[in-house]
XYZ file of C-alpha atoms in Angstrom:
425
model
C 142.271 -84.983 54.045
C 142.769 -88.724 53.927
C 145.409 -88.591 56.648
C 143.091 -86.525 58.863
C 140.293 -89.059 58.434
C 142.666 -91.878 59.243
C 143.741 -90.045 62.400
C 140.122 -89.501 63.489
C 139.239 -93.151 62.854
C 142.272 -94.290 64.827
C 141.352 -91.973 67.685
C 137.768 -93.277 67.743
C 138.989 -96.873 67.805
C 141.319 -95.976 70.653
C 138.551 -94.370 72.706
C 135.927 -97.067 72.115
C 137.244 -99.404 74.836
C 137.310 -96.483 77.280
C 133.766 -95.502 76.384
C 132.572 -99.074 76.733
C 134.274 -99.283 80.112
C 132.542 -96.143 81.328
C 129.198 -97.445 80.138
C 129.825 -100.766 81.828
C 130.445 -98.918 85.123
C 127.132 -97.093 85.010
C 125.084 -98.449 87.947
C 122.092 -100.612 87.090
C 118.826 -99.639 88.793
C 118.083 -102.617 91.028
C 115.906 -100.895 93.624
C 112.490 -102.366 94.228
C 110.138 -100.434 91.983
C 107.111 -100.333 89.694
C 107.537 -99.102 86.116
C 104.023 -99.358 84.713
C 101.165 -97.131 85.892
C 98.746 -100.068 85.759
C 100.726 -101.987 88.393
C 99.842 -101.130 91.988
C 100.263 -102.313 95.582
C 103.523 -104.253 95.232
C 104.161 -106.135 98.468
C 107.163 -108.387 99.120
C 107.191 -110.400 102.335
C 108.636 -113.517 103.863
C 105.753 -115.941 103.375
C 103.948 -116.330 106.650
C 105.714 -113.457 108.437
C 104.991 -109.930 107.255
C 107.415 -108.432 109.787
C 110.516 -110.506 108.970
C 113.367 -109.271 106.739
C 113.329 -110.506 103.147
C 115.871 -113.244 103.792
C 115.500 -116.895 102.750
C 117.748 -119.193 104.774
C 119.353 -121.850 102.605
C 118.082 -125.341 103.374
C 114.965 -124.046 105.118
C 111.345 -123.898 104.007
C 111.461 -120.120 103.798
C 109.900 -118.507 100.746
C 109.520 -114.972 99.489
C 105.969 -113.948 98.581
C 105.492 -111.312 95.885
C 102.010 -109.913 95.249
C 100.686 -106.991 93.254
C 97.675 -105.754 91.298
C 97.170 -104.812 87.680
C 94.410 -102.282 86.978
C 92.671 -104.234 84.213
C 89.497 -106.105 83.323
C 91.262 -109.335 82.394
C 94.460 -111.121 83.340
C 97.771 -110.653 81.551
C 100.201 -113.465 80.808
C 103.124 -112.554 83.031
C 106.515 -114.126 83.615
C 109.412 -113.453 85.953
C 113.143 -114.098 86.168
C 115.937 -113.744 88.742
C 119.248 -111.893 88.586
C 122.003 -112.617 91.083
C 123.658 -109.492 92.490
C 126.741 -108.706 94.559
C 126.747 -106.988 97.933
C 126.272 -103.556 96.297
C 123.219 -104.830 94.385
C 124.869 -104.787 90.981
C 124.611 -107.919 88.768
C 127.296 -110.402 89.797
C 127.998 -111.723 86.310
C 127.316 -115.341 87.250
C 125.652 -117.403 84.568
C 122.102 -118.527 85.311
C 123.180 -122.142 85.717
C 125.599 -121.038 88.447
C 122.908 -119.594 90.719
C 119.655 -121.307 89.719
C 118.165 -124.766 89.636
C 115.954 -124.854 86.543
C 115.308 -122.358 83.783
C 115.443 -118.670 84.575
C 111.898 -117.946 83.514
C 108.626 -118.898 85.124
C 104.970 -118.053 84.646
C 102.756 -116.315 87.198
C 99.823 -118.696 87.407
C 98.210 -117.432 90.617
C 95.697 -114.645 90.125
C 92.215 -113.560 91.121
C 89.806 -110.793 90.096
C 88.586 -107.935 92.273
C 85.064 -108.236 93.580
C 82.430 -105.461 93.767
C 85.005 -102.661 93.587
C 84.700 -99.346 91.790
C 88.177 -99.911 90.328
C 88.605 -103.279 88.604
C 91.914 -105.073 89.000
C 93.601 -108.454 88.857
C 95.528 -109.599 91.917
C 98.666 -111.727 91.265
C 100.978 -113.581 93.621
C 103.960 -115.927 93.505
C 106.447 -117.473 95.897
C 110.173 -118.184 95.467
C 111.719 -120.753 95.588
C 109.283 -123.028 93.787
C 109.279 -125.991 91.406
C 110.113 -123.757 88.438
C 112.854 -121.570 89.929
C 115.082 -122.155 92.960
C 118.267 -120.210 93.898
C 121.253 -122.426 94.611
C 123.783 -119.943 96.036
C 123.529 -117.277 98.674
C 123.556 -113.547 98.052
C 121.280 -110.822 96.734
C 118.571 -111.503 94.162
C 116.508 -109.228 91.947
C 113.168 -110.552 90.682
C 111.780 -108.964 87.511
C 108.215 -109.307 86.200
C 107.324 -108.741 82.537
C 104.678 -109.569 79.962
C 105.480 -112.759 78.087
C 105.118 -110.890 74.771
C 107.497 -108.093 75.827
C 110.296 -109.556 77.977
C 112.530 -106.486 77.601
C 109.980 -104.228 79.287
C 110.153 -104.722 83.058
C 106.812 -104.010 84.747
C 108.164 -104.266 88.276
C 111.183 -105.526 90.153
C 111.895 -106.390 93.777
C 114.795 -107.416 95.956
C 115.261 -110.339 98.319
C 118.192 -112.242 99.802
C 119.344 -115.817 100.343
C 121.591 -116.386 103.354
C 123.816 -119.230 104.483
C 123.490 -118.066 108.115
C 126.938 -119.500 108.854
C 128.150 -116.317 110.578
C 125.938 -115.470 113.591
C 125.395 -111.747 114.118
C 124.891 -110.104 117.516
C 123.967 -106.426 117.675
C 123.009 -103.801 120.191
C 121.715 -100.256 119.740
C 121.967 -97.393 122.209
C 121.009 -93.687 122.340
C 124.269 -93.032 124.203
C 126.463 -92.350 121.203
C 129.941 -91.017 120.478
C 128.470 -87.646 119.447
C 125.609 -87.111 121.929
C 124.003 -88.693 124.977
C 120.251 -89.363 124.846
C 119.644 -86.531 122.387
C 119.051 -87.218 118.671
C 121.007 -90.279 117.555
C 121.347 -94.035 118.016
C 124.562 -96.038 117.707
C 125.043 -99.714 116.904
C 127.608 -102.210 118.136
C 127.937 -105.380 116.055
C 129.786 -108.667 116.549
C 130.155 -111.271 113.787
C 131.290 -114.825 114.547
C 133.142 -116.124 111.461
C 134.441 -119.548 112.534
C 131.863 -121.700 110.743
C 131.911 -119.479 107.650
C 135.643 -120.253 107.297
C 136.597 -116.620 106.762
C 140.367 -116.448 106.352
C 140.848 -112.774 107.161
C 137.892 -111.253 109.052
C 139.668 -107.902 109.183
C 139.769 -107.449 105.422
C 137.404 -109.921 103.763
C 134.014 -109.038 105.255
C 131.491 -106.491 104.007
C 128.819 -105.450 106.513
C 125.721 -103.471 105.488
C 123.370 -101.832 107.994
C 119.957 -100.355 107.199
C 117.341 -98.612 109.344
C 113.611 -99.344 108.982
C 113.987 -100.660 105.431
C 115.379 -97.362 104.125
C 118.069 -97.466 101.440
C 119.061 -93.792 101.293
C 120.883 -93.913 104.654
C 122.149 -97.513 104.466
C 125.846 -97.805 105.372
C 128.594 -100.219 104.311
C 131.505 -101.181 106.557
C 134.658 -102.685 105.077
C 136.692 -103.189 108.260
C 135.874 -103.973 111.891
C 137.336 -101.973 114.739
C 138.986 -105.104 116.097
C 139.115 -108.876 115.666
C 139.386 -111.258 118.582
C 139.942 -114.842 117.491
C 137.242 -115.523 114.915
C 134.948 -112.728 116.089
C 134.894 -109.352 114.328
C 133.660 -106.323 116.287
C 132.206 -103.214 114.667
C 132.100 -100.557 117.358
C 132.657 -96.818 117.799
C 132.553 -96.177 114.072
C 130.927 -92.965 112.783
C 128.998 -94.905 110.119
C 127.152 -96.783 112.875
C 125.608 -93.588 114.257
C 122.118 -93.048 112.794
C 119.732 -90.127 113.093
C 117.115 -91.353 115.556
C 114.142 -90.041 113.576
C 110.623 -90.351 114.964
C 107.863 -92.942 115.041
C 106.220 -93.367 111.633
C 102.906 -91.627 111.062
C 99.872 -93.841 110.493
C 96.710 -93.575 108.453
C 93.951 -96.027 107.516
C 91.573 -96.140 104.556
C 89.907 -99.387 105.602
C 86.315 -98.170 105.201
C 84.569 -95.985 102.623
C 81.672 -95.504 105.056
C 83.428 -93.696 107.908
C 86.765 -91.908 108.446
C 89.420 -94.036 110.124
C 92.754 -93.084 111.648
C 94.231 -89.929 110.127
C 91.324 -89.325 107.731
C 89.554 -85.965 107.882
C 86.976 -86.453 105.139
C 85.639 -89.011 102.622
C 83.666 -88.150 99.509
C 82.828 -89.869 96.242
C 83.510 -88.200 92.891
C 83.109 -90.573 89.991
C 84.884 -92.911 89.559
C 86.780 -92.814 92.886
C 86.332 -92.409 96.592
C 88.517 -89.537 97.817
C 90.141 -89.691 101.258
C 91.437 -86.348 102.501
C 93.890 -86.917 105.331
C 94.204 -84.551 108.265
C 96.903 -82.008 107.440
C 100.259 -83.068 108.869
C 102.577 -80.624 110.597
C 106.167 -80.630 111.733
C 107.047 -82.688 114.815
C 110.653 -81.486 115.042
C 110.026 -79.183 118.000
C 107.537 -81.387 119.810
C 108.188 -83.816 122.620
C 108.539 -87.481 121.760
C 105.279 -89.440 121.791
C 105.457 -93.233 121.619
C 103.323 -95.019 119.043
C 103.447 -98.689 118.078
C 104.111 -98.619 114.329
C 105.326 -101.072 111.698
C 108.470 -99.150 110.701
C 107.200 -98.072 107.290
C 105.245 -101.168 106.265
C 101.680 -101.213 104.997
C 98.880 -103.773 104.979
C 95.937 -104.203 102.618
C 92.693 -104.218 104.571
C 88.993 -103.676 103.939
C 86.869 -103.287 107.059
C 84.071 -105.695 106.095
C 86.134 -108.355 104.288
C 87.996 -111.536 105.107
C 89.663 -111.452 101.672
C 90.959 -107.923 101.389
C 93.357 -108.816 98.570
C 90.416 -108.837 96.147
C 87.714 -106.981 98.101
C 89.653 -103.810 98.944
C 89.001 -100.916 96.579
C 91.371 -98.322 95.143
C 90.809 -94.837 96.533
C 92.382 -91.436 95.941
C 94.342 -90.317 98.999
C 95.176 -86.621 99.528
C 98.295 -85.944 101.632
C 98.942 -82.389 102.860
C 101.854 -81.077 104.907
C 101.896 -77.688 106.608
C 105.531 -76.703 106.178
C 107.179 -73.538 104.788
C 108.282 -73.706 101.164
C 111.930 -74.757 100.928
C 113.251 -73.871 97.432
C 115.869 -76.357 96.254
C 115.069 -78.877 98.990
C 112.697 -81.675 98.045
C 110.202 -83.267 100.413
C 109.344 -86.954 99.916
C 106.985 -89.474 101.429
C 108.833 -92.510 102.756
C 107.475 -96.019 103.322
C 107.095 -99.380 101.625
C 104.047 -98.125 99.717
C 106.329 -95.888 97.589
C 109.069 -98.573 97.414
C 111.449 -96.257 99.323
C 112.168 -94.345 96.122
C 112.714 -90.620 95.788
C 110.795 -89.979 92.563
C 107.824 -88.065 91.172
C 105.410 -90.543 92.740
C 106.624 -89.931 96.290
C 107.535 -86.244 96.052
C 105.429 -83.618 97.797
C 104.865 -80.408 95.815
C 104.280 -76.968 97.324
C 100.975 -75.342 96.389
C 101.282 -71.532 96.743
C 97.493 -71.190 96.729
C 96.986 -73.330 99.841
C 100.432 -72.759 101.350
C 100.788 -76.509 101.805
C 102.875 -79.329 100.388
C 100.528 -81.731 98.606
C 100.515 -85.202 97.083
C 97.603 -87.161 95.586
C 97.945 -90.914 95.188
C 95.771 -93.852 94.117
C 96.147 -96.394 96.921
C 94.481 -99.643 97.826
C 92.452 -99.643 101.022
C 94.564 -100.501 104.010
C 96.699 -99.391 106.958
C 99.779 -97.360 106.015
C 102.945 -96.180 107.755
C 104.677 -93.109 106.360
C 107.003 -90.249 107.196
C 108.383 -87.147 105.492
C 112.041 -86.917 104.457
C 113.799 -83.727 103.359
C 116.471 -84.121 100.667
C 118.837 -81.132 100.299
C 119.854 -79.826 96.841
C 121.898 -82.413 94.915
C 121.507 -84.818 97.832
C 120.617 -88.494 97.791
C 119.934 -88.967 101.471
C 116.766 -87.934 103.270
C 116.795 -86.261 106.667
C 114.177 -86.664 109.394
C 115.360 -83.710 111.475
C 113.586 -81.045 109.384
C 109.999 -82.277 109.676
C 109.773 -85.390 111.849
C 112.497 -84.510 114.327
C 115.154 -86.807 115.777
C 114.111 -88.307 119.101
C 116.539 -90.658 120.831
C 113.622 -92.700 122.262
C 112.321 -93.690 118.792
C 111.857 -97.429 118.261
C 113.855 -98.222 115.119
C 114.450 -101.561 113.421
C 117.954 -102.261 112.099
C 118.987 -104.997 109.658
C 122.607 -106.181 109.475
C 123.887 -108.203 106.503
C 127.336 -109.813 106.321
C 128.892 -110.681 102.948
C 132.068 -112.602 102.143
C 133.826 -113.365 98.877
C 136.052 -116.422 99.112
C 139.365 -116.345 97.252
C 138.808 -117.347 93.637
C 135.023 -116.876 93.726
C 133.179 -114.391 91.518
C 130.313 -113.406 93.775
C 129.573 -112.166 97.279
C 128.150 -114.768 99.624
C 125.623 -113.650 102.216
C 126.867 -115.529 105.265
C 124.898 -113.903 108.076
C 122.050 -111.575 108.927
C 120.721 -110.101 112.124
C 118.151 -107.625 113.347
C 117.966 -105.443 116.401
C 115.362 -102.999 117.654
C 116.102 -99.942 119.754
C 114.407 -100.034 123.146
C 111.543 -97.696 123.917
């Protein structure tokens, strides 16, 4: 018996390093998200430009603005910290002193209380960099907010980037792709100039990420260009650069509790909330393309009669309905910044057999919202527009390109260049 126990103990000790290794490889959730039901309306923007990508250029006056609400009668004492991440948004392992100037903890001192609203809340905001915290190296950053009395419990987190902008990016997008011609897709061509970034081997040392309209589920990563001419790397005619064209985002507005705005069929008050029932959405897959000037999935807080909507806008219950046949095994999700681009229970539409509709009820702050419906097949992680929205080659899409480089001997991925391009209408 003793020999058996010794064998088991030895086996456990042998497996422990393997187990620890597997645990260490488990991906860390670094997606922008809210983890407390009292926290609402998380918005992350480049201060002064709501339409710009979340990229701070090193040496500039750029700043990231983070704002959100807490459904509460009084303020909470909140703090935040930064984590440096590699190109794949996993923690880089750098020590705080290697990527920050100052201590990695700061207080959120800016707040204001809601005014004359049925739902009481506290509005908070902060900007980075600031006198308390300032990133010192380029790359990806994750900002976490927590209560000062419970630092291990993250209330919300959000992503932003710091770029050296030493590798200019040129990009073009066309509906004439390698798989169809003016039908359902768009294809990118990208050129990266690496001379000033001092990239030794552009063919093997660059990592290029491309995203469409802020979505993460269909973001692609390129490890090698098609060709390199001098110090310029060209990414062309690669299958990963062909994106489903999708359709223009749908729009709805809850800016007034007195009259229905865009997309709203009915407003009624049932204590303690105003209820906005949206017009039932249908599939657009078989319809002709119709141009609409949208904000590519963004949303804006707005109250019709106010100049300070951040604290005057109320929280209302919004009822989404989608007329689409039940698809067992396939999940239907709302997509847009207002659900942080996550496929979870908050953004999922559920089929109601009584009404024959997919439904979702959400508590949202008054404003103007962009959204679309994505279908995720069984066991899938990527959403498809073709089922409900349709793929129209004329769709105006916004693409973000990010170029990362790890110098020999360094332990993190530098962000050396970014670029955006918009498909022509």
